[in-house]
PDB file of C-alpha atoms in Angstrom:
ATOM      1  CA  MET A 120      -6.823   7.830  15.718  1.00 59.00           C
ATOM      2  CA  LEU A 121      -4.076   5.218  16.009  1.00 62.00           C
ATOM      3  CA  VAL A 122      -2.617   7.186  18.926  1.00 61.00           C
ATOM      4  CA  PHE A 123      -5.781   6.364  20.862  1.00 70.00           C
ATOM      5  CA  LEU A 124      -6.082   2.754  19.677  1.00 75.00           C
ATOM      6  CA  LEU A 125      -2.488   1.543  19.997  1.00 76.00           C
ATOM      7  CA  ARG A 126      -0.136   1.297  22.947  1.00 84.00           C
ATOM      8  CA  PRO A 127       3.077   3.373  22.599  1.00 87.00           C
ATOM      9  CA  GLU A 128       5.183   0.310  21.734  1.00 91.00           C
ATOM     10  CA  GLU A 129       2.666  -0.707  19.040  1.00 90.00           C
ATOM     11  CA  LEU A 130       2.616   2.805  17.621  1.00 89.00           C
ATOM     12  CA  ALA A 131       6.438   2.868  17.493  1.00 90.00           C
ATOM     13  CA  ALA A 132       6.555  -0.540  15.781  1.00 93.00           C
ATOM     14  CA  LEU A 133       3.978   0.553  13.208  1.00 90.00           C
ATOM     15  CA  ALA A 134       5.828   3.826  12.566  1.00 89.00           C
ATOM     16  CA  VAL A 135       9.098   1.992  11.924  1.00 93.00           C
ATOM     17  CA  ALA A 136       7.368  -0.521   9.618  1.00 94.00           C
ATOM     18  CA  VAL A 137       5.771   2.330   7.648  1.00 91.00           C
ATOM     19  CA  ILE A 138       9.093   4.181   7.395  1.00 91.00           C
ATOM     20  CA  ALA A 139      10.809   1.036   6.063  1.00 94.00           C
ATOM     21  CA  HIS A 140       8.041   0.660   3.469  1.00 93.00           C
ATOM     22  CA  GLU A 141       8.235   4.285   2.340  1.00 89.00           C
ATOM     23  CA  LEU A 142      12.037   4.189   2.204  1.00 91.00           C
ATOM     24  CA  GLY A 143      11.702   1.271  -0.213  1.00 93.00           C
ATOM     25  CA  HIS A 144       9.587   3.442  -2.519  1.00 88.00           C
ATOM     26  CA  LEU A 145      11.937   6.377  -2.136  1.00 87.00           C
ATOM     27  CA  LEU A 146      15.034   4.315  -2.940  1.00 90.00           C
ATOM     28  CA  ALA A 147      13.431   2.833  -6.065  1.00 88.00           C
ATOM     29  CA  LEU A 148      12.246   6.236  -7.262  1.00 85.00           C
ATOM     30  CA  LEU A 149      15.736   7.700  -6.784  1.00 86.00           C
ATOM     31  CA  LEU A 150      17.304   4.732  -8.622  1.00 88.00           C
ATOM     32  CA  PHE A 151      14.908   5.338 -11.545  1.00 84.00           C
ATOM     33  CA  GLY A 152      15.881   9.021 -11.557  1.00 82.00           C
ATOM     34  CA  VAL A 153      12.379  10.184 -10.659  1.00 79.00           C
ATOM     35  CA  ARG A 154      12.170  13.593  -9.064  1.00 76.00           C
ATOM     36  CA  LEU A 155      10.190  13.692  -5.847  1.00 76.00           C
ATOM     37  CA  GLU A 156       7.713  16.588  -5.997  1.00 77.00           C
ATOM     38  CA  GLU A 157       6.356  16.575  -2.477  1.00 77.00           C
ATOM     39  CA  VAL A 158       6.282  14.612   0.749  1.00 77.00           C
ATOM     40  CA  SER A 159       3.312  15.102   3.015  1.00 77.00           C
ATOM     41  CA  PHE A 160       1.417  13.317   5.745  1.00 74.00           C
ATOM     42  CA  ALA A 161      -2.232  12.448   5.375  1.00 69.00           C
ATOM     43  CA  ALA A 162      -4.602  10.752   7.782  1.00 62.00           C
ATOM     44  CA  THR A 163      -3.613   7.460   6.151  1.00 63.00           C
ATOM     45  CA  GLY A 164       0.149   8.009   6.542  1.00 67.00           C
ATOM     46  CA  PRO A 165       3.100   9.394   4.567  1.00 72.00           C
ATOM     47  CA  VAL A 166       2.492  10.400   0.964  1.00 75.00           C
ATOM     48  CA  LEU A 167       5.151  10.690  -1.769  1.00 75.00           C
ATOM     49  CA  TYR A 168       4.178  12.689  -4.857  1.00 77.00           C
ATOM     50  CA  CYS A 169       6.290  12.250  -7.975  1.00 76.00           C
ATOM     51  CA  ALA A 170       6.139  11.967 -11.724  1.00 72.00           C
ATOM     52  CA  PHE A 171       5.310   8.408 -12.710  1.00 68.00           C
ATOM     53  CA  PRO A 172       8.290   6.411 -14.047  1.00 69.00           C
ATOM     54  CA  ASP A 173       8.271   6.351 -17.854  1.00 65.00           C
ATOM     55  CA  SER A 174       8.050   2.613 -18.429  1.00 70.00           C
ATOM     56  CA  GLY A 175       5.432   0.224 -17.110  1.00 74.00           C
ATOM     57  CA  GLY A 176       8.121  -2.044 -15.678  1.00 83.00           C
ATOM     58  CA  ALA A 177       9.764   0.805 -13.786  1.00 84.00           C
ATOM     59  CA  GLY A 178       6.370   1.945 -12.513  1.00 84.00           C
ATOM     60  CA  ALA A 179       5.535  -1.553 -11.312  1.00 89.00           C
ATOM     61  CA  LEU A 180       8.903  -1.889  -9.572  1.00 91.00           C
ATOM     62  CA  ALA A 181       8.507   1.531  -7.954  1.00 87.00           C
ATOM     63  CA  ALA A 182       5.076   0.486  -6.680  1.00 89.00           C
ATOM     64  CA  LEU A 183       6.298  -2.896  -5.446  1.00 94.00           C
ATOM     65  CA  SER A 184       9.474  -1.539  -3.840  1.00 93.00           C
ATOM     66  CA  GLY A 185       7.575  -0.573  -0.672  1.00 93.00           C
ATOM     67  CA  PRO A 186       6.206  -4.086  -0.111  1.00 96.00           C
ATOM     68  CA  ILE A 187       9.622  -5.542  -1.004  1.00 96.00           C
ATOM     69  CA  ALA A 188      11.244  -3.327   1.645  1.00 96.00           C
ATOM     70  CA  GLY A 189       8.522  -4.383   4.082  1.00 96.00           C
ATOM     71  CA  ALA A 190       9.190  -8.063   3.401  1.00 96.00           C
ATOM     72  CA  LEU A 191      12.929  -7.540   3.885  1.00 97.00           C
ATOM     73  CA  PHE A 192      12.213  -5.663   7.127  1.00 97.00           C
ATOM     74  CA  PHE A 193      10.078  -8.605   8.297  1.00 97.00           C
ATOM     75  CA  LEU A 194      12.875 -11.084   7.542  1.00 96.00           C
ATOM     76  CA  ALA A 195      15.523  -8.927   9.218  1.00 96.00           C
ATOM     77  CA  PHE A 196      13.596  -8.143  12.413  1.00 96.00           C
ATOM     78  CA  ARG A 197      11.284 -11.116  13.031  1.00 94.00           C
ATOM     79  CA  ASP A 198      13.577 -12.550  15.715  1.00 95.00           C
ATOM     80  CA  CYS A 199      14.649  -9.343  17.458  1.00 95.00           C
ATOM     81  CA  TRP A 200      11.573  -7.077  17.142  1.00 94.00           C
ATOM     82  CA  ALA A 201       8.663  -9.378  16.387  1.00 94.00           C
ATOM     83  CA  LEU A 202       5.957  -6.733  16.833  1.00 95.00           C
ATOM     84  CA  ALA A 203       7.403  -4.397  14.183  1.00 95.00           C
ATOM     85  CA  ALA A 204       8.150  -7.350  11.905  1.00 96.00           C
ATOM     86  CA  GLU A 205       4.568  -8.614  12.164  1.00 95.00           C
ATOM     87  CA  MET A 206       3.157  -5.157  11.455  1.00 93.00           C
ATOM     88  CA  SER A 207       5.454  -4.906   8.459  1.00 95.00           C
ATOM     89  CA  PHE A 208       4.229  -8.315   7.260  1.00 96.00           C
ATOM     90  CA  VAL A 209       0.580  -7.245   7.481  1.00 93.00           C
ATOM     91  CA  LEU A 210       1.289  -3.923   5.720  1.00 92.00           C
ATOM     92  CA  THR A 211       3.131  -5.802   2.987  1.00 95.00           C
ATOM     93  CA  ALA A 212       0.357  -8.361   2.506  1.00 94.00           C
ATOM     94  CA  VAL A 213      -2.373  -5.721   2.356  1.00 93.00           C
ATOM     95  CA  ASN A 214      -0.386  -3.481   0.013  1.00 93.00           C
ATOM     96  CA  LEU A 215       0.120  -6.334  -2.456  1.00 95.00           C
ATOM     97  CA  LEU A 216      -3.622  -6.579  -3.168  1.00 94.00           C
ATOM     98  CA  PRO A 217      -4.046  -5.623  -6.856  1.00 94.00           C
ATOM     99  CA  VAL A 218      -6.522  -2.819  -6.098  1.00 91.00           C
ATOM    100  CA  LEU A 219      -5.962   0.914  -6.334  1.00 86.00           C
ATOM    101  CA  PRO A 220      -4.881   2.837  -4.296  1.00 83.00           C
ATOM    102  CA  LEU A 221      -2.737   0.011  -2.872  1.00 87.00           C
ATOM    103  CA  ASP A 222       0.747  -0.729  -4.239  1.00 90.00           C
ATOM    104  CA  GLY A 223      -0.386  -3.947  -5.921  1.00 92.00           C
ATOM    105  CA  GLY A 224      -3.016  -1.943  -7.792  1.00 90.00           C
ATOM    106  CA  ARG A 225      -0.425   0.649  -8.777  1.00 87.00           C
ATOM    107  CA  ALA A 226       1.851  -2.101 -10.085  1.00 90.00           C
ATOM    108  CA  LEU A 227      -0.955  -3.681 -12.091  1.00 91.00           C
ATOM    109  CA  SER A 228      -1.978  -0.283 -13.432  1.00 87.00           C
ATOM    110  CA  ALA A 229       1.623   0.419 -14.466  1.00 87.00           C
ATOM    111  CA  VAL A 230       1.909  -2.906 -16.303  1.00 88.00           C
ATOM    112  CA  LEU A 231      -1.392  -2.222 -18.087  1.00 88.00           C
ATOM    113  CA  ARG A 232      -0.508   1.429 -18.740  1.00 82.00           C
ATOM    114  CA  GLN A 233      -0.423   1.091 -22.535  1.00 81.00           C
ATOM    115  CA  SER A 234      -3.402  -1.272 -22.760  1.00 82.00           C
ATOM    116  CA  SER A 235      -6.616   0.061 -24.249  1.00 85.00           C
ATOM    117  CA  ALA A 236      -8.527  -2.271 -21.919  1.00 87.00           C
ATOM    118  CA  ARG A 237      -6.727  -0.941 -18.816  1.00 84.00           C
ATOM    119  CA  ALA A 238      -9.780   0.666 -17.191  1.00 85.00           C
ATOM    120  CA  SER A 239     -12.080  -2.314 -17.682  1.00 89.00           C
ATOM    121  CA  LEU A 240      -9.412  -4.780 -16.512  1.00 91.00           C
ATOM    122  CA  MET A 241      -8.721  -2.690 -13.405  1.00 89.00           C
ATOM    123  CA  ARG A 242     -12.460  -2.525 -12.621  1.00 89.00           C
ATOM    124  CA  SER A 243     -12.838  -6.294 -13.077  1.00 91.00           C
ATOM    125  CA  VAL A 244      -9.871  -7.072 -10.840  1.00 92.00           C
ATOM    126  CA  ARG A 245     -11.117  -4.556  -8.251  1.00 91.00           C
ATOM    127  CA  PHE A 246     -14.562  -6.176  -8.183  1.00 92.00           C
ATOM    128  CA  ALA A 247     -13.146  -9.706  -7.878  1.00 94.00           C
ATOM    129  CA  VAL A 248     -10.662  -8.797  -5.125  1.00 93.00           C
ATOM    130  CA  LEU A 249     -13.184  -6.786  -3.108  1.00 93.00           C
ATOM    131  CA  ALA A 250     -15.811  -9.528  -3.412  1.00 94.00           C
ATOM    132  CA  ALA A 251     -13.323 -12.195  -2.274  1.00 94.00           C
ATOM    133  CA  LEU A 252     -12.075  -9.977   0.567  1.00 93.00           C
ATOM    134  CA  ALA A 253     -15.646  -9.227   1.702  1.00 93.00           C
ATOM    135  CA  LEU A 254     -16.535 -12.947   1.692  1.00 94.00           C
ATOM    136  CA  PHE A 255     -13.347 -13.768   3.589  1.00 94.00           C
ATOM    137  CA  GLY A 256     -14.078 -10.940   6.027  1.00 92.00           C
ATOM    138  CA  ALA A 257     -17.631 -12.169   6.594  1.00 93.00           C
ATOM    139  CA  ALA A 258     -16.325 -15.690   7.224  1.00 95.00           C
ATOM    140  CA  CYS A 259     -13.732 -14.358   9.685  1.00 92.00           C
ATOM    141  CA  LEU A 260     -16.400 -12.363  11.496  1.00 93.00           C
ATOM    142  CA  ALA A 261     -18.731 -15.374  11.664  1.00 94.00           C
ATOM    143  CA  ALA A 262     -15.909 -17.547  13.011  1.00 94.00           C
ATOM    144  CA  GLY A 263     -15.135 -14.994  15.732  1.00 93.00           C
ATOM    145  CA  TRP A 264     -11.754 -14.037  14.280  1.00 92.00           C
ATOM    146  CA  GLY A 265     -12.486 -10.334  14.121  1.00 89.00           C
ATOM    147  CA  CYS A 266     -13.660  -7.873  11.536  1.00 88.00           C
ATOM    148  CA  ALA A 267     -10.388  -6.515  10.084  1.00 88.00           C
ATOM    149  CA  PRO A 268     -10.690  -8.118   6.598  1.00 89.00           C
ATOM    150  CA  LEU A 269     -14.296  -6.981   6.289  1.00 89.00           C
ATOM    151  CA  LEU A 270     -13.369  -3.441   7.356  1.00 89.00           C
ATOM    152  CA  LEU A 271     -10.524  -3.467   4.822  1.00 88.00           C
ATOM    153  CA  ALA A 272     -12.944  -4.497   2.065  1.00 90.00           C
ATOM    154  CA  LEU A 273     -15.354  -1.742   3.070  1.00 89.00           C
ATOM    155  CA  TRP A 274     -12.558   0.835   3.204  1.00 86.00           C
ATOM    156  CA  LEU A 275     -11.312  -0.176  -0.249  1.00 87.00           C
ATOM    157  CA  LEU A 276     -14.880   0.038  -1.524  1.00 86.00           C
ATOM    158  CA  VAL A 277     -15.355   3.641  -0.379  1.00 84.00           C
ATOM    159  CA  VAL A 278     -11.853   5.015  -0.951  1.00 76.00           C
ATOM    160  CA  PRO A 279     -11.454   6.477  -4.433  1.00 63.00           C
ATOM    161  CA  SER A 280      -9.817   3.890  -6.670  1.00 54.00           C
ATOM    162  CA  ARG A 281      -7.860   6.684  -8.310  1.00 49.00           C
ATOM    163  CA  SER A 282      -6.076   8.525  -5.524  1.00 45.00           C
ATOM    164  CA  CYS A 283      -3.651  10.111  -7.966  1.00 42.00           C
ATOM    165  CA  LYS A 284      -3.248  13.838  -8.418  1.00 39.00           C
ATOM    166  CA  SER A 285      -3.842  13.333 -12.142  1.00 36.00           C
ATOM    167  CA  ALA A 286      -4.862  10.230 -14.016  1.00 35.00           C
ATOM    168  CA  LEU A 287      -1.597   9.165 -15.670  1.00 38.00           C
ATOM    169  CA  ASN A 288       1.231  11.498 -14.737  1.00 39.00           C
ATOM    170  CA  ASP A 289       1.464  11.581 -10.969  1.00 40.00           C
ATOM    171  CA  VAL A 290       1.358   8.778  -8.493  1.00 48.00           C
ATOM    172  CA  LYS A 291       0.587   9.008  -4.824  1.00 51.00           C
ATOM    173  CA  TYR A 292       2.216   6.363  -2.668  1.00 46.00           C
ATOM    174  CA  SER A 293       0.248   6.210   0.546  1.00 38.00           C
ATOM    175  CA  TYR A 294      -1.404   3.949   3.067  1.00 32.00           C
TER     176      TYR A 294
END
Protein backbone atom coordinates (compact mmCIF):
# COMPACT_ATOMS: atom_id res chain seq x y z
CA MET A 1 0.00 0.00 0.00
CA LEU A 2 2.87 2.38 0.74
CA VAL A 3 4.03 1.98 -2.87
CA PHE A 4 0.81 3.69 -3.93
CA LEU A 5 0.79 6.32 -1.18
CA LEU A 6 4.42 7.46 -1.18
CA ARG A 7 6.60 9.01 -3.86
CA PRO A 8 9.70 6.94 -4.78
CA GLU A 9 12.03 9.19 -2.76
CA GLU A 10 9.75 8.88 0.29
CA LEU A 11 9.58 5.11 -0.10
CA ALA A 12 13.39 4.91 -0.33
CA ALA A 13 13.81 7.11 2.77
CA LEU A 14 11.34 4.99 4.73
CA ALA A 15 13.03 1.76 3.62
CA VAL A 16 16.44 3.00 4.77
CA ALA A 17 15.00 4.18 8.12
CA VAL A 18 13.36 0.77 8.65
CA ILE A 19 16.58 -1.06 7.74
CA ALA A 20 18.56 1.05 10.24
CA HIS A 21 15.98 0.23 12.92
CA GLU A 22 16.03 -3.51 12.21
CA LEU A 23 19.83 -3.57 12.06
CA GLY A 24 19.82 -2.13 15.58
CA HIS A 25 17.72 -5.08 16.77
CA LEU A 26 19.87 -7.54 14.87
CA LEU A 27 23.13 -6.17 16.29
CA ALA A 28 21.81 -6.29 19.86
CA LEU A 29 20.50 -9.83 19.42
CA LEU A 30 23.86 -10.98 18.04
CA LEU A 31 25.71 -9.26 20.91
CA PHE A 32 23.47 -11.12 23.40
CA GLY A 33 24.22 -14.39 21.61
CA VAL A 34 20.61 -14.92 20.56
CA ARG A 35 20.11 -17.17 17.58
CA LEU A 36 17.93 -15.70 14.86
CA GLU A 37 15.30 -18.27 13.84
CA GLU A 38 13.73 -16.57 10.86
CA VAL A 39 13.58 -13.32 8.94
CA SER A 40 10.45 -12.62 6.96
CA PHE A 41 8.50 -9.72 5.55
CA ALA A 42 4.94 -9.04 6.58
CA ALA A 43 2.53 -6.36 5.44
CA THR A 44 3.81 -4.24 8.34
CA GLY A 45 7.50 -4.63 7.43
CA PRO A 46 10.48 -6.85 8.28
CA VAL A 47 10.03 -9.42 11.03
CA LEU A 48 12.83 -11.02 13.09
CA TYR A 49 11.94 -14.21 14.95
CA CYS A 50 14.26 -15.34 17.73
CA ALA A 51 14.35 -16.85 21.17
CA PHE A 52 13.80 -14.15 23.77
CA PRO A 53 16.96 -13.09 25.64
CA ASP A 54 17.18 -14.82 29.02
CA SER A 55 17.21 -11.79 31.29
CA GLY A 56 14.66 -9.00 31.46
CA GLY A 57 17.39 -6.39 31.04
CA ALA A 58 18.74 -8.05 27.91
CA GLY A 59 15.22 -8.38 26.53
CA ALA A 60 14.52 -4.71 27.18
CA LEU A 61 17.79 -3.67 25.53
CA ALA A 62 17.09 -5.92 22.54
CA ALA A 63 13.66 -4.32 22.18
CA LEU A 64 15.00 -0.79 22.58
CA SER A 65 17.98 -1.30 20.27
CA GLY A 66 15.84 -0.62 17.18
CA PRO A 67 14.65 2.77 18.44
CA ILE A 68 18.19 3.56 19.63
CA ALA A 69 19.51 2.81 16.13
CA GLY A 70 16.72 4.95 14.70
CA ALA A 71 17.64 7.87 16.96
CA LEU A 72 21.30 7.55 15.99
CA PHE A 73 20.28 7.43 12.32
CA PHE A 74 18.25 10.63 12.83
CA LEU A 75 21.23 12.39 14.43
CA ALA A 76 23.64 11.22 11.73
CA PHE A 77 21.48 12.07 8.71
CA ARG A 78 19.31 15.04 9.74
CA ASP A 79 21.52 17.51 7.86
CA CYS A 80 22.29 15.48 4.74
CA TRP A 81 19.11 13.40 4.21
CA ALA A 82 16.39 15.14 6.19
CA LEU A 83 13.52 13.08 4.78
CA ALA A 84 14.98 9.74 5.90
CA ALA A 85 16.04 11.26 9.23
CA GLU A 86 12.53 12.58 9.88
CA MET A 87 10.96 9.23 9.01
CA SER A 88 13.42 7.54 11.34
CA PHE A 89 12.47 10.02 14.09
CA VAL A 90 8.76 9.26 13.69
CA LEU A 91 9.38 5.48 13.63
CA THR A 92 11.49 5.81 16.77
CA ALA A 93 8.91 7.91 18.61
CA VAL A 94 6.04 5.57 17.73
CA ASN A 95 8.04 2.45 18.59
CA LEU A 96 8.86 3.79 22.05
CA LEU A 97 5.19 3.76 23.10
CA PRO A 98 4.93 1.19 25.93
CA VAL A 99 2.26 -0.87 24.16
CA LEU A 100 2.61 -4.29 22.58
CA PRO A 101 3.45 -5.05 19.80
CA LEU A 102 5.67 -1.94 19.69
CA ASP A 103 9.26 -2.00 20.95
CA GLY A 104 8.43 0.07 24.03
CA GLY A 105 5.80 -2.52 24.95
CA ARG A 106 8.29 -5.33 24.40
CA ALA A 107 10.80 -3.57 26.65
CA LEU A 108 8.22 -3.05 29.38
CA SER A 109 7.09 -6.66 29.06
CA ALA A 110 10.70 -7.85 29.35
CA VAL A 111 11.29 -5.78 32.50
CA LEU A 112 8.07 -7.15 34.02
CA ARG A 113 8.77 -10.70 32.81
CA GLN A 114 9.11 -12.19 36.31
CA SER A 115 6.29 -10.14 37.85
CA SER A 116 3.11 -11.94 38.80
CA ALA A 117 1.20 -8.75 37.99
CA ARG A 118 2.72 -8.50 34.50
CA ALA A 119 -0.51 -9.09 32.56
CA SER A 120 -2.60 -6.63 34.57
CA LEU A 121 0.13 -3.97 34.48
CA MET A 122 0.51 -4.37 30.71
CA ARG A 123 -3.28 -4.06 30.25
CA SER A 124 -3.41 -0.94 32.44
CA VAL A 125 -0.54 0.73 30.59
CA ARG A 126 -2.09 -0.24 27.24
CA PHE A 127 -5.43 1.30 28.22
CA ALA A 128 -3.83 4.52 29.48
CA VAL A 129 -1.58 4.96 26.43
CA LEU A 130 -4.33 4.19 23.92
CA ALA A 131 -6.77 6.52 25.68
CA ALA A 132 -4.21 9.36 25.72
CA LEU A 133 -3.27 8.71 22.09
CA ALA A 134 -6.94 8.66 21.03
CA LEU A 135 -7.61 11.96 22.85
CA PHE A 136 -4.50 13.50 21.30
CA GLY A 137 -5.54 12.17 17.89
CA ALA A 138 -9.04 13.60 18.26
CA ALA A 139 -7.58 16.97 19.24
CA CYS A 140 -5.22 16.90 16.24
CA LEU A 141 -8.11 16.05 13.93
CA ALA A 142 -10.26 18.84 15.38
CA ALA A 143 -7.41 21.32 14.98
CA GLY A 144 -6.95 20.33 11.33
CA TRP A 145 -3.55 18.73 11.88
CA GLY A 146 -4.49 15.40 10.35
CA CYS A 147 -5.64 12.04 11.57
CA ALA A 148 -2.37 10.09 11.95
CA PRO A 149 -2.36 9.87 15.79
CA LEU A 150 -6.00 8.80 15.83
CA LEU A 151 -5.35 6.16 13.16
CA LEU A 152 -2.36 4.93 15.17
CA ALA A 153 -4.54 4.60 18.28
CA LEU A 154 -7.17 2.69 16.30
CA TRP A 155 -4.54 0.42 14.75
CA LEU A 156 -3.03 -0.34 18.16
CA LEU A 157 -6.52 -1.05 19.48
CA VAL A 158 -7.27 -3.68 16.82
CA VAL A 159 -3.83 -5.24 16.40
CA PRO A 160 -3.30 -8.18 18.75
CA SER A 161 -1.38 -6.98 21.80
CA ARG A 162 0.50 -10.26 21.78
CA SER A 163 2.00 -10.62 18.32
CA CYS A 164 4.48 -13.22 19.53
CA LYS A 165 4.69 -16.73 18.15
CA SER A 166 4.35 -18.02 21.72
CA ALA A 167 3.63 -16.14 24.90
CA LEU A 168 7.05 -16.05 26.59
CA ASN A 169 9.67 -17.74 24.44
CA ASP A 170 9.67 -16.05 21.07
CA VAL A 171 9.58 -12.41 20.21
CA LYS A 172 8.57 -10.87 16.93
CA TYR A 173 10.22 -7.56 16.14
CA SER A 174 8.07 -5.87 13.54
CA TYR A 175 6.40 -2.65 12.51
